[in-house]
Short mmCIF file of N, CA, C and O in Angstrom, two decimals:
data_model
loop_
_atom_site.label_atom_id
_atom_site.label_comp_id
_atom_site.label_asym_id
_atom_site.label_seq_id
_atom_site.Cartn_x
_atom_site.Cartn_y
_atom_site.Cartn_z
N MET A 1 179.79 272.92 -161.04
CA MET A 1 181.17 272.33 -161.15
C MET A 1 181.63 272.16 -159.64
O MET A 1 181.59 273.03 -158.86
N ASP A 2 182.21 270.98 -159.39
CA ASP A 2 182.70 270.69 -157.99
C ASP A 2 184.01 271.41 -157.76
O ASP A 2 184.64 271.81 -158.72
N ARG A 3 184.39 271.46 -156.50
CA ARG A 3 185.62 272.16 -156.10
C ARG A 3 186.87 271.64 -156.79
O ARG A 3 187.72 272.41 -157.28
N THR A 4 187.05 270.34 -156.95
CA THR A 4 188.17 269.82 -157.53
C THR A 4 188.29 270.18 -159.03
O THR A 4 189.40 270.55 -159.51
N ALA A 5 187.16 270.17 -159.72
CA ALA A 5 187.13 270.60 -161.13
C ALA A 5 187.48 272.04 -161.25
O ALA A 5 188.22 272.49 -162.15
N VAL A 6 186.94 272.88 -160.39
CA VAL A 6 187.23 274.32 -160.35
C VAL A 6 188.72 274.54 -160.16
O VAL A 6 189.42 275.39 -160.89
N GLU A 7 189.34 273.88 -159.20
CA GLU A 7 190.76 274.02 -158.90
C GLU A 7 191.58 273.51 -160.09
O GLU A 7 192.65 274.09 -160.36
N GLU A 8 191.25 272.42 -160.68
CA GLU A 8 191.95 271.89 -161.87
C GLU A 8 191.94 272.93 -163.01
O GLU A 8 192.88 273.15 -163.69
N GLU A 9 190.75 273.55 -163.20
CA GLU A 9 190.62 274.58 -164.23
C GLU A 9 191.59 275.76 -163.95
O GLU A 9 192.28 276.22 -164.85
N TYR A 10 191.72 276.17 -162.65
CA TYR A 10 192.54 277.25 -162.22
C TYR A 10 194.04 276.81 -162.56
O TYR A 10 194.76 277.59 -163.14
N VAL A 11 194.36 275.64 -162.13
CA VAL A 11 195.80 275.13 -162.35
C VAL A 11 196.17 275.18 -163.83
O VAL A 11 197.21 275.55 -164.21
N GLU A 12 195.25 274.66 -164.62
CA GLU A 12 195.39 274.55 -166.08
C GLU A 12 195.68 275.95 -166.56
O GLU A 12 196.55 276.26 -167.43
N TYR A 13 194.79 276.91 -166.19
CA TYR A 13 194.86 278.33 -166.66
C TYR A 13 196.22 278.92 -166.34
O TYR A 13 196.91 279.48 -167.15
N VAL A 14 196.59 278.79 -165.04
CA VAL A 14 197.87 279.48 -164.54
C VAL A 14 199.06 278.79 -165.20
O VAL A 14 200.03 279.47 -165.60
N THR A 15 199.06 277.48 -165.32
CA THR A 15 200.17 276.76 -165.96
C THR A 15 200.34 277.20 -167.42
O THR A 15 201.47 277.44 -167.87
N ALA A 16 199.25 277.33 -168.09
CA ALA A 16 199.33 277.79 -169.54
C ALA A 16 199.85 279.19 -169.69
O ALA A 16 200.39 279.52 -170.73
N ARG A 17 199.70 280.03 -168.72
CA ARG A 17 199.98 281.46 -168.86
C ARG A 17 201.15 281.87 -168.02
O ARG A 17 201.58 283.07 -168.01
N ALA A 18 201.75 281.03 -167.29
CA ALA A 18 202.87 281.42 -166.34
C ALA A 18 204.09 282.02 -166.98
O ALA A 18 204.58 283.07 -166.52
N ASP A 19 204.46 281.45 -168.10
CA ASP A 19 205.63 281.99 -168.82
C ASP A 19 205.39 283.44 -169.27
O ASP A 19 206.28 284.31 -169.13
N GLY A 20 204.19 283.67 -169.86
CA GLY A 20 203.93 285.03 -170.31
C GLY A 20 203.82 285.99 -169.14
O GLY A 20 204.26 287.12 -169.32
N LEU A 21 203.22 285.59 -168.07
CA LEU A 21 203.16 286.47 -166.91
C LEU A 21 204.46 286.72 -166.32
O LEU A 21 204.87 287.93 -166.03
N ARG A 22 205.45 285.78 -166.33
CA ARG A 22 206.82 285.98 -165.96
C ARG A 22 207.56 286.99 -166.84
O ARG A 22 208.29 287.84 -166.36
N ARG A 23 207.35 286.83 -168.12
CA ARG A 23 208.05 287.80 -169.05
C ARG A 23 207.51 289.18 -168.77
O ARG A 23 208.33 290.11 -168.74
N LEU A 24 206.21 289.36 -168.60
CA LEU A 24 205.70 290.73 -168.32
C LEU A 24 206.25 291.28 -166.99
O LEU A 24 206.69 292.35 -166.88
N ALA A 25 206.28 290.39 -165.97
CA ALA A 25 206.71 290.84 -164.67
C ALA A 25 208.20 291.22 -164.70
O ALA A 25 208.65 292.15 -164.15
N PHE A 26 208.98 290.34 -165.49
CA PHE A 26 210.42 290.74 -165.61
C PHE A 26 210.62 291.98 -166.35
O PHE A 26 211.53 292.72 -165.94
N ALA A 27 209.80 292.19 -167.42
CA ALA A 27 209.96 293.46 -168.14
C ALA A 27 209.71 294.66 -167.23
O ALA A 27 210.33 295.72 -167.34
N LEU A 28 208.74 294.54 -166.27
CA LEU A 28 208.47 295.58 -165.38
C LEU A 28 209.49 295.76 -164.28
O LEU A 28 209.88 296.81 -163.94
N THR A 29 209.99 294.63 -163.67
CA THR A 29 210.84 294.70 -162.51
C THR A 29 212.29 294.68 -162.84
O THR A 29 213.09 295.20 -162.14
N GLY A 30 212.69 293.96 -163.87
CA GLY A 30 214.09 293.86 -164.26
C GLY A 30 214.85 292.94 -163.38
O GLY A 30 216.07 292.84 -163.44
N ASP A 31 214.15 292.18 -162.55
CA ASP A 31 214.77 291.32 -161.60
C ASP A 31 213.99 289.97 -161.54
O ASP A 31 212.72 290.01 -161.27
N PRO A 32 214.62 288.78 -161.86
CA PRO A 32 213.86 287.58 -161.89
C PRO A 32 213.17 287.20 -160.58
O PRO A 32 212.10 286.72 -160.61
N ASP A 33 213.78 287.43 -159.45
CA ASP A 33 213.21 287.10 -158.18
C ASP A 33 212.05 287.93 -157.90
O ASP A 33 210.98 287.43 -157.38
N LEU A 34 212.17 289.24 -158.16
CA LEU A 34 211.01 290.10 -157.95
C LEU A 34 209.88 289.83 -158.91
O LEU A 34 208.72 289.86 -158.60
N ALA A 35 210.19 289.43 -160.17
CA ALA A 35 209.21 289.03 -161.12
C ALA A 35 208.42 287.82 -160.68
O ALA A 35 207.20 287.81 -160.78
N ASP A 36 209.15 286.87 -160.24
CA ASP A 36 208.51 285.64 -159.67
C ASP A 36 207.59 286.00 -158.49
O ASP A 36 206.46 285.44 -158.36
N ALA A 37 207.96 286.82 -157.62
CA ALA A 37 207.17 287.21 -156.50
C ALA A 37 205.98 287.96 -156.92
O ALA A 37 204.86 287.77 -156.44
N LEU A 38 206.08 288.79 -157.92
CA LEU A 38 204.95 289.56 -158.46
C LEU A 38 203.95 288.63 -159.13
O LEU A 38 202.75 288.77 -158.93
N VAL A 39 204.43 287.65 -159.94
CA VAL A 39 203.56 286.65 -160.52
C VAL A 39 202.83 285.83 -159.49
O VAL A 39 201.62 285.62 -159.45
N GLN A 40 203.57 285.44 -158.46
CA GLN A 40 203.00 284.62 -157.34
C GLN A 40 201.92 285.35 -156.61
O GLN A 40 200.81 284.85 -156.38
N SER A 41 202.16 286.65 -156.38
CA SER A 41 201.14 287.46 -155.68
C SER A 41 199.88 287.60 -156.64
O SER A 41 198.75 287.45 -156.06
N THR A 42 200.08 287.74 -157.86
CA THR A 42 199.03 287.93 -158.88
C THR A 42 198.17 286.68 -158.93
O THR A 42 196.93 286.72 -158.83
N VAL A 43 198.85 285.46 -159.08
CA VAL A 43 198.11 284.29 -159.24
C VAL A 43 197.44 283.85 -157.97
O VAL A 43 196.49 283.15 -157.95
N THR A 44 197.97 284.22 -156.86
CA THR A 44 197.39 283.94 -155.54
C THR A 44 196.10 284.71 -155.42
O THR A 44 195.02 284.18 -154.98
N ASP A 45 196.15 286.01 -155.71
CA ASP A 45 194.96 286.89 -155.75
C ASP A 45 193.87 286.24 -156.73
O ASP A 45 192.66 286.21 -156.45
N LEU A 46 194.33 285.81 -157.86
CA LEU A 46 193.45 285.19 -158.86
C LEU A 46 192.79 283.92 -158.22
O LEU A 46 191.58 283.72 -158.40
N TYR A 47 193.60 283.13 -157.46
CA TYR A 47 192.99 281.90 -156.95
C TYR A 47 191.86 282.23 -156.00
O TYR A 47 190.77 281.60 -156.00
N VAL A 48 192.09 283.26 -155.17
CA VAL A 48 191.00 283.70 -154.20
C VAL A 48 189.74 284.10 -154.91
O VAL A 48 188.66 283.82 -154.34
N HIS A 49 189.86 284.59 -156.05
CA HIS A 49 188.70 285.09 -156.78
C HIS A 49 188.33 284.32 -158.01
O HIS A 49 187.56 284.71 -158.86
N TRP A 50 188.93 283.04 -158.10
CA TRP A 50 188.80 282.23 -159.36
C TRP A 50 187.37 282.06 -159.80
O TRP A 50 187.04 282.17 -160.93
N ARG A 51 186.52 281.62 -158.81
CA ARG A 51 185.15 281.28 -159.29
C ARG A 51 184.43 282.44 -160.00
O ARG A 51 183.72 282.20 -161.01
N ARG A 52 184.66 283.64 -159.59
CA ARG A 52 184.09 284.75 -160.22
C ARG A 52 184.98 285.22 -161.48
O ARG A 52 184.37 285.44 -162.57
N ALA A 53 186.24 285.23 -161.28
CA ALA A 53 187.18 285.66 -162.34
C ALA A 53 187.13 284.83 -163.64
O ALA A 53 187.23 285.35 -164.74
N ARG A 54 186.94 283.56 -163.49
CA ARG A 54 187.01 282.63 -164.65
C ARG A 54 185.94 282.92 -165.71
O ARG A 54 186.09 282.54 -166.84
N SER A 55 184.88 283.62 -165.31
CA SER A 55 183.80 283.94 -166.29
C SER A 55 183.93 285.30 -166.95
O SER A 55 183.13 285.75 -167.77
N ALA A 56 185.08 286.00 -166.72
CA ALA A 56 185.41 287.26 -167.21
C ALA A 56 185.53 287.18 -168.78
O ALA A 56 186.03 286.15 -169.25
N PRO A 57 185.01 288.18 -169.50
CA PRO A 57 185.06 288.11 -170.98
C PRO A 57 186.48 288.01 -171.54
O PRO A 57 186.72 287.39 -172.52
N ASP A 58 187.41 288.70 -170.87
CA ASP A 58 188.85 288.66 -171.31
C ASP A 58 189.71 288.48 -170.09
O ASP A 58 190.39 289.35 -169.52
N LEU A 59 189.74 287.24 -169.57
CA LEU A 59 190.49 286.95 -168.30
C LEU A 59 191.92 287.19 -168.47
O LEU A 59 192.61 287.72 -167.54
N ASP A 60 192.50 286.90 -169.70
CA ASP A 60 194.01 287.14 -169.79
C ASP A 60 194.27 288.59 -169.66
O ASP A 60 195.26 289.06 -168.92
N ALA A 61 193.53 289.55 -170.23
CA ALA A 61 193.70 290.91 -170.07
C ALA A 61 193.47 291.33 -168.58
O ALA A 61 194.22 292.25 -168.13
N ASP A 62 192.53 290.81 -168.01
CA ASP A 62 192.26 291.16 -166.54
C ASP A 62 193.47 290.73 -165.64
O ASP A 62 193.85 291.52 -164.80
N VAL A 63 194.00 289.51 -165.92
CA VAL A 63 195.15 289.10 -165.11
C VAL A 63 196.42 290.00 -165.37
O VAL A 63 197.07 290.35 -164.43
N ARG A 64 196.70 290.27 -166.66
CA ARG A 64 197.75 291.12 -167.00
C ARG A 64 197.59 292.52 -166.31
O ARG A 64 198.54 293.12 -165.79
N SER A 65 196.46 293.01 -166.40
CA SER A 65 196.11 294.30 -165.76
C SER A 65 196.28 294.23 -164.26
O SER A 65 196.85 295.26 -163.69
N ALA A 66 195.86 293.23 -163.61
CA ALA A 66 196.03 293.06 -162.22
C ALA A 66 197.54 293.07 -161.87
O ALA A 66 198.01 293.69 -160.81
N LEU A 67 198.33 292.29 -162.60
CA LEU A 67 199.77 292.21 -162.36
C LEU A 67 200.38 293.63 -162.53
O LEU A 67 201.13 294.02 -161.59
N VAL A 68 200.10 294.33 -163.58
CA VAL A 68 200.75 295.62 -163.81
C VAL A 68 200.22 296.60 -162.73
O VAL A 68 201.10 297.41 -162.20
N ARG A 69 198.98 296.62 -162.38
CA ARG A 69 198.49 297.57 -161.34
C ARG A 69 199.12 297.29 -160.02
O ARG A 69 199.42 298.21 -159.30
N SER A 70 199.35 296.01 -159.67
CA SER A 70 199.97 295.69 -158.47
C SER A 70 201.44 296.23 -158.44
O SER A 70 201.83 296.81 -157.47
N TRP A 71 202.15 296.15 -159.56
CA TRP A 71 203.45 296.65 -159.60
C TRP A 71 203.50 298.16 -159.61
O TRP A 71 204.27 298.71 -158.89
N VAL A 72 202.51 298.83 -160.22
CA VAL A 72 202.44 300.29 -160.21
C VAL A 72 202.20 300.77 -158.83
O VAL A 72 202.80 301.78 -158.37
N ARG A 73 201.34 300.05 -158.05
CA ARG A 73 201.11 300.53 -156.67
C ARG A 73 202.32 300.34 -155.82
O ARG A 73 202.30 300.76 -154.67
N GLY A 74 203.29 299.66 -156.28
CA GLY A 74 204.56 299.56 -155.47
C GLY A 74 204.76 298.36 -154.68
O GLY A 74 205.58 298.31 -153.77
N ARG A 75 203.93 297.33 -154.86
CA ARG A 75 204.14 296.11 -154.12
C ARG A 75 205.48 295.49 -154.44
O ARG A 75 206.02 294.70 -153.65
N ARG A 76 205.95 295.64 -155.66
CA ARG A 76 207.20 295.01 -156.13
C ARG A 76 208.06 296.15 -156.82
O ARG A 76 207.51 297.15 -157.29
N ARG A 77 209.34 295.93 -157.01
CA ARG A 77 210.22 296.92 -157.62
C ARG A 77 210.61 296.63 -159.08
O ARG A 77 210.41 295.54 -159.52
N VAL A 78 212.29 298.00 -160.67
CA VAL A 78 212.12 297.94 -162.12
C VAL A 78 213.32 297.61 -163.03
O VAL A 78 214.29 298.29 -162.89
N VAL A 79 212.31 297.21 -164.41
CA VAL A 79 212.76 297.54 -165.72
C VAL A 79 211.87 298.42 -166.37
O VAL A 79 210.91 298.47 -166.33
N GLY A 80 218.13 300.55 -178.55
CA GLY A 80 218.93 301.66 -178.49
C GLY A 80 220.43 301.48 -178.62
O GLY A 80 221.03 300.50 -178.89
N ARG A 81 220.62 302.57 -177.99
CA ARG A 81 222.14 302.50 -178.06
C ARG A 81 222.78 302.40 -176.67
O ARG A 81 223.99 302.30 -176.64
N ALA A 82 222.00 302.57 -175.74
CA ALA A 82 222.55 302.49 -174.34
C ALA A 82 222.56 301.01 -173.92
O ALA A 82 221.82 300.17 -174.34
N SER A 83 223.32 300.81 -172.83
CA SER A 83 223.38 299.47 -172.32
C SER A 83 222.08 299.14 -171.49
O SER A 83 221.32 300.08 -171.13
N ALA A 84 221.80 297.91 -171.21
CA ALA A 84 220.63 297.49 -170.49
C ALA A 84 220.60 298.14 -169.07
O ALA A 84 219.59 298.51 -168.58
N ASP A 85 221.82 298.18 -168.45
CA ASP A 85 221.90 298.78 -167.13
C ASP A 85 221.55 300.21 -167.22
O ASP A 85 220.85 300.70 -166.24
N SER A 86 221.99 300.92 -168.21
CA SER A 86 221.66 302.37 -168.34
C SER A 86 220.21 302.63 -168.53
O SER A 86 219.56 303.52 -167.89
N VAL A 87 219.56 301.74 -169.37
CA VAL A 87 218.16 301.89 -169.63
C VAL A 87 217.36 301.58 -168.31
O VAL A 87 216.44 302.27 -167.97
N ARG A 88 217.76 300.59 -167.61
CA ARG A 88 217.10 300.18 -166.37
C ARG A 88 217.19 301.35 -165.39
O ARG A 88 216.22 301.72 -164.71
N ALA A 89 218.38 301.92 -165.29
CA ALA A 89 218.63 303.08 -164.33
C ALA A 89 217.70 304.23 -164.78
O ALA A 89 217.09 304.92 -163.93
N ALA A 90 217.60 304.53 -166.03
CA ALA A 90 216.83 305.58 -166.57
C ALA A 90 215.32 305.32 -166.30
O ALA A 90 214.60 306.21 -165.90
N MET A 91 214.91 304.06 -166.50
CA MET A 91 213.50 303.70 -166.27
C MET A 91 213.13 303.95 -164.80
O MET A 91 212.00 304.36 -164.49
N GLN A 92 213.99 303.58 -163.90
CA GLN A 92 213.74 303.61 -162.49
C GLN A 92 213.47 305.12 -162.08
O GLN A 92 212.86 305.28 -161.02
N ARG A 93 213.92 306.02 -162.77
CA ARG A 93 213.76 307.46 -162.49
C ARG A 93 212.37 307.97 -162.85
O ARG A 93 211.95 309.00 -162.43
N LEU A 94 211.69 307.22 -163.67
CA LEU A 94 210.37 307.61 -164.19
C LEU A 94 209.28 307.12 -163.17
O LEU A 94 209.44 306.25 -162.51
N PRO A 95 208.20 307.90 -163.20
CA PRO A 95 207.00 307.44 -162.37
C PRO A 95 206.57 306.08 -162.87
O PRO A 95 206.73 305.70 -164.04
N ARG A 96 206.04 305.29 -161.86
CA ARG A 96 205.69 303.89 -162.22
C ARG A 96 204.69 303.88 -163.44
O ARG A 96 204.75 302.90 -164.14
N ARG A 97 203.69 304.70 -163.39
CA ARG A 97 202.71 304.58 -164.47
C ARG A 97 203.35 304.83 -165.86
O ARG A 97 202.94 304.17 -166.80
N VAL A 98 204.30 305.73 -165.90
CA VAL A 98 205.05 305.92 -167.12
C VAL A 98 205.89 304.68 -167.53
O VAL A 98 205.85 304.27 -168.61
N GLN A 99 206.52 304.15 -166.53
CA GLN A 99 207.26 302.89 -166.79
C GLN A 99 206.34 301.87 -167.28
O GLN A 99 206.75 301.12 -168.25
N ALA A 100 205.18 301.61 -166.71
CA ALA A 100 204.27 300.57 -167.12
C ALA A 100 203.85 300.81 -168.56
O ALA A 100 203.78 299.94 -169.37
N VAL A 101 203.52 302.10 -168.96
CA VAL A 101 203.15 302.38 -170.34
C VAL A 101 204.34 302.02 -171.31
O VAL A 101 204.08 301.37 -172.35
N LEU A 102 205.55 302.43 -171.00
CA LEU A 102 206.66 302.11 -171.84
C LEU A 102 206.86 300.61 -172.02
O LEU A 102 207.13 300.11 -173.11
N VAL A 103 206.74 299.86 -170.92
CA VAL A 103 206.91 298.47 -171.02
C VAL A 103 205.87 297.78 -171.83
O VAL A 103 206.12 296.93 -172.70
N LEU A 104 204.60 298.14 -171.55
CA LEU A 104 203.43 297.54 -172.29
C LEU A 104 203.48 297.96 -173.78
O LEU A 104 203.32 297.09 -174.67
N ARG A 105 203.68 299.29 -174.05
CA ARG A 105 203.68 299.67 -175.46
C ARG A 105 204.91 299.22 -176.26
O ARG A 105 204.77 298.70 -177.38
N PHE A 106 206.12 299.39 -175.71
CA PHE A 106 207.24 299.16 -176.54
C PHE A 106 208.01 297.86 -176.12
O PHE A 106 208.62 297.24 -177.02
N GLY A 107 207.85 297.44 -174.92
CA GLY A 107 208.41 296.20 -174.51
C GLY A 107 207.65 294.98 -175.05
O GLY A 107 208.17 293.98 -175.48
N LEU A 108 206.28 295.10 -174.87
CA LEU A 108 205.42 294.05 -175.26
C LEU A 108 204.75 294.29 -176.56
O LEU A 108 204.01 293.43 -177.08
N GLY A 109 204.84 295.44 -177.07
CA GLY A 109 204.22 295.80 -178.34
C GLY A 109 202.68 295.87 -178.36
O GLY A 109 202.03 295.70 -179.36
N MET A 110 202.15 296.24 -177.15
CA MET A 110 200.71 296.35 -177.05
C MET A 110 200.26 297.68 -177.74
O MET A 110 200.96 298.65 -177.76
N SER A 111 199.03 297.68 -178.20
CA SER A 111 198.43 298.88 -178.79
C SER A 111 198.11 299.89 -177.73
O SER A 111 198.10 299.53 -176.50
N VAL A 112 197.87 301.12 -178.19
CA VAL A 112 197.47 302.15 -177.25
C VAL A 112 196.17 301.77 -176.55
O VAL A 112 196.05 301.88 -175.24
N ASP A 113 195.18 301.24 -177.26
CA ASP A 113 193.90 300.81 -176.77
C ASP A 113 194.15 299.69 -175.66
O ASP A 113 193.45 299.72 -174.56
N ALA A 114 194.92 298.72 -175.96
CA ALA A 114 195.15 297.57 -175.09
C ALA A 114 195.94 298.07 -173.77
O ALA A 114 195.57 297.58 -172.71
N THR A 115 196.81 298.97 -174.01
CA THR A 115 197.58 299.49 -172.85
C THR A 115 196.65 300.33 -171.96
O THR A 115 196.71 300.15 -170.73
N ALA A 116 195.76 301.14 -172.52
CA ALA A 116 194.80 301.87 -171.83
C ALA A 116 193.81 300.97 -171.06
O ALA A 116 193.56 301.19 -169.82
N ALA A 117 193.46 299.85 -171.66
CA ALA A 117 192.57 298.96 -170.96
C ALA A 117 193.33 298.21 -169.84
O ALA A 117 192.77 298.09 -168.74
N THR A 118 194.50 297.89 -169.95
CA THR A 118 195.31 297.19 -168.97
C THR A 118 195.51 298.08 -167.73
O THR A 118 195.34 297.66 -166.65
N LEU A 119 195.77 299.36 -168.03
CA LEU A 119 196.00 300.33 -166.95
C LEU A 119 194.85 301.04 -166.49
O LEU A 119 194.84 301.89 -165.55
N ARG A 120 193.65 300.77 -167.12
CA ARG A 120 192.39 301.38 -166.80
C ARG A 120 192.57 302.99 -166.75
O ARG A 120 192.27 303.61 -165.83
N CYS A 121 193.06 303.45 -167.97
CA CYS A 121 193.13 304.84 -168.14
C CYS A 121 192.69 305.18 -169.62
O CYS A 121 192.38 304.26 -170.31
N THR A 122 192.78 306.47 -169.96
CA THR A 122 192.32 306.81 -171.34
C THR A 122 193.50 306.63 -172.35
O THR A 122 194.65 306.57 -171.95
N ASP A 123 193.13 306.56 -173.57
CA ASP A 123 194.10 306.44 -174.65
C ASP A 123 195.00 307.64 -174.63
O ASP A 123 196.24 307.53 -174.82
N ARG A 124 194.39 308.85 -174.38
CA ARG A 124 195.12 310.05 -174.26
C ARG A 124 196.22 310.00 -173.12
O ARG A 124 197.33 310.47 -173.37
N ALA A 125 195.84 309.46 -172.06
CA ALA A 125 196.86 309.33 -170.90
C ALA A 125 198.05 308.37 -171.29
O ALA A 125 199.18 308.67 -171.06
N VAL A 126 197.70 307.29 -172.15
CA VAL A 126 198.76 306.42 -172.53
C VAL A 126 199.70 307.14 -173.54
O VAL A 126 200.91 307.06 -173.33
N ARG A 127 199.17 307.89 -174.48
CA ARG A 127 199.95 308.60 -175.41
C ARG A 127 200.75 309.65 -174.76
O ARG A 127 202.07 309.85 -174.99
N ARG A 128 200.19 310.42 -173.76
CA ARG A 128 200.86 311.38 -172.99
C ARG A 128 202.07 310.81 -172.22
O ARG A 128 203.21 311.33 -172.26
N ARG A 129 201.77 309.79 -171.48
CA ARG A 129 202.84 309.17 -170.67
C ARG A 129 203.91 308.52 -171.48
O ARG A 129 205.08 308.53 -171.12
N ALA A 130 203.54 307.98 -172.58
CA ALA A 130 204.62 307.37 -173.51
C ALA A 130 205.53 308.49 -174.03
O ALA A 130 206.74 308.36 -174.00
N ALA A 131 204.94 309.59 -174.49
CA ALA A 131 205.72 310.71 -174.96
C ALA A 131 206.63 311.28 -173.86
O ALA A 131 207.80 311.51 -174.11
N ARG A 132 206.03 311.47 -172.72
CA ARG A 132 206.90 312.01 -171.63
C ARG A 132 207.98 311.08 -171.22
O ARG A 132 209.12 311.47 -170.88
N GLY A 133 207.72 309.80 -171.13
CA GLY A 133 208.67 308.74 -170.74
C GLY A 133 209.78 308.65 -171.77
O GLY A 133 210.95 308.62 -171.37
N LEU A 134 209.42 308.65 -173.03
CA LEU A 134 210.48 308.54 -174.07
C LEU A 134 211.42 309.84 -174.12
O LEU A 134 212.58 309.72 -174.21
N GLU A 135 210.78 310.93 -173.85
CA GLU A 135 211.55 312.19 -173.78
C GLU A 135 212.46 312.16 -172.60
O GLU A 135 213.62 312.49 -172.72
N ALA A 136 211.98 311.69 -171.49
CA ALA A 136 212.84 311.60 -170.26
C ALA A 136 213.99 310.59 -170.45
O ALA A 136 215.16 310.83 -170.08
N LEU A 137 213.63 309.44 -171.07
CA LEU A 137 214.65 308.45 -171.35
C LEU A 137 215.82 309.03 -172.31
O LEU A 137 216.97 308.84 -172.06
N ARG A 138 215.36 309.71 -173.34
CA ARG A 138 216.28 310.28 -174.26
C ARG A 138 217.24 311.24 -173.57
O ARG A 138 218.42 311.32 -173.78
N ALA A 139 216.66 312.10 -172.71
CA ALA A 139 217.41 313.13 -171.97
C ALA A 139 218.44 312.45 -171.03
O ALA A 139 219.61 312.84 -171.00
N HIS A 140 217.97 311.43 -170.34
CA HIS A 140 218.91 310.68 -169.39
C HIS A 140 220.02 309.93 -170.13
O HIS A 140 221.09 309.91 -169.66
N LEU A 141 219.63 309.31 -171.23
CA LEU A 141 220.61 308.52 -171.96
C LEU A 141 221.39 309.29 -172.93
O LEU A 141 222.36 308.76 -173.55
N GLY A 142 221.11 310.61 -173.07
CA GLY A 142 221.97 311.48 -173.90
C GLY A 142 221.61 311.38 -175.41
O GLY A 142 222.35 311.89 -176.22
N ASP A 143 220.50 310.82 -175.81
CA ASP A 143 220.05 310.77 -177.14
C ASP A 143 219.43 312.12 -177.51
O ASP A 143 218.67 312.65 -176.71
N PRO A 144 219.70 312.64 -178.64
CA PRO A 144 219.07 313.84 -179.09
C PRO A 144 217.63 313.60 -179.36
O PRO A 144 217.14 312.58 -179.65
N PRO A 145 216.75 314.63 -179.17
CA PRO A 145 215.38 314.51 -179.44
C PRO A 145 215.09 314.21 -180.96
O PRO A 145 215.98 314.61 -181.77
N PRO A 146 214.03 313.55 -181.36
CA PRO A 146 213.82 313.26 -182.73
C PRO A 146 213.59 314.53 -183.54
O PRO A 146 213.07 315.47 -183.06
N ALA A 147 213.99 314.42 -184.81
CA ALA A 147 213.81 315.61 -185.67
C ALA A 147 212.42 315.85 -186.07
O ALA A 147 211.63 314.90 -186.13
#
């Protein structure tokens, strides 16, 4: 495949997935400008590695995983009965990996297995982080623990 065709394939791929990537990035950052910057950083990295990346068995999962891992590493900043601002403030107090688990599991409705694959950790780690994160959010937001 010539360079022009490969670049067109990349542009088609990114264009088709840009909205979904922005939604994920916004769910993580809580800020539209930071979300756009995170997406831009991710798709730029993807462009650099496109020739190899495009043959991945599940490219969508790999790109989502790269975006989340970039955010977890701290390249960009985050995102009941409580107000959205209260939830954001409570989320920011949590470790980034816990925040990522909560956003993927409950914000995007991903399964434990898919979340573990995205974050490259075990199912047990996802369940543990989700439980700790929800417990911390409840404590911060004043919700009683579940019966």
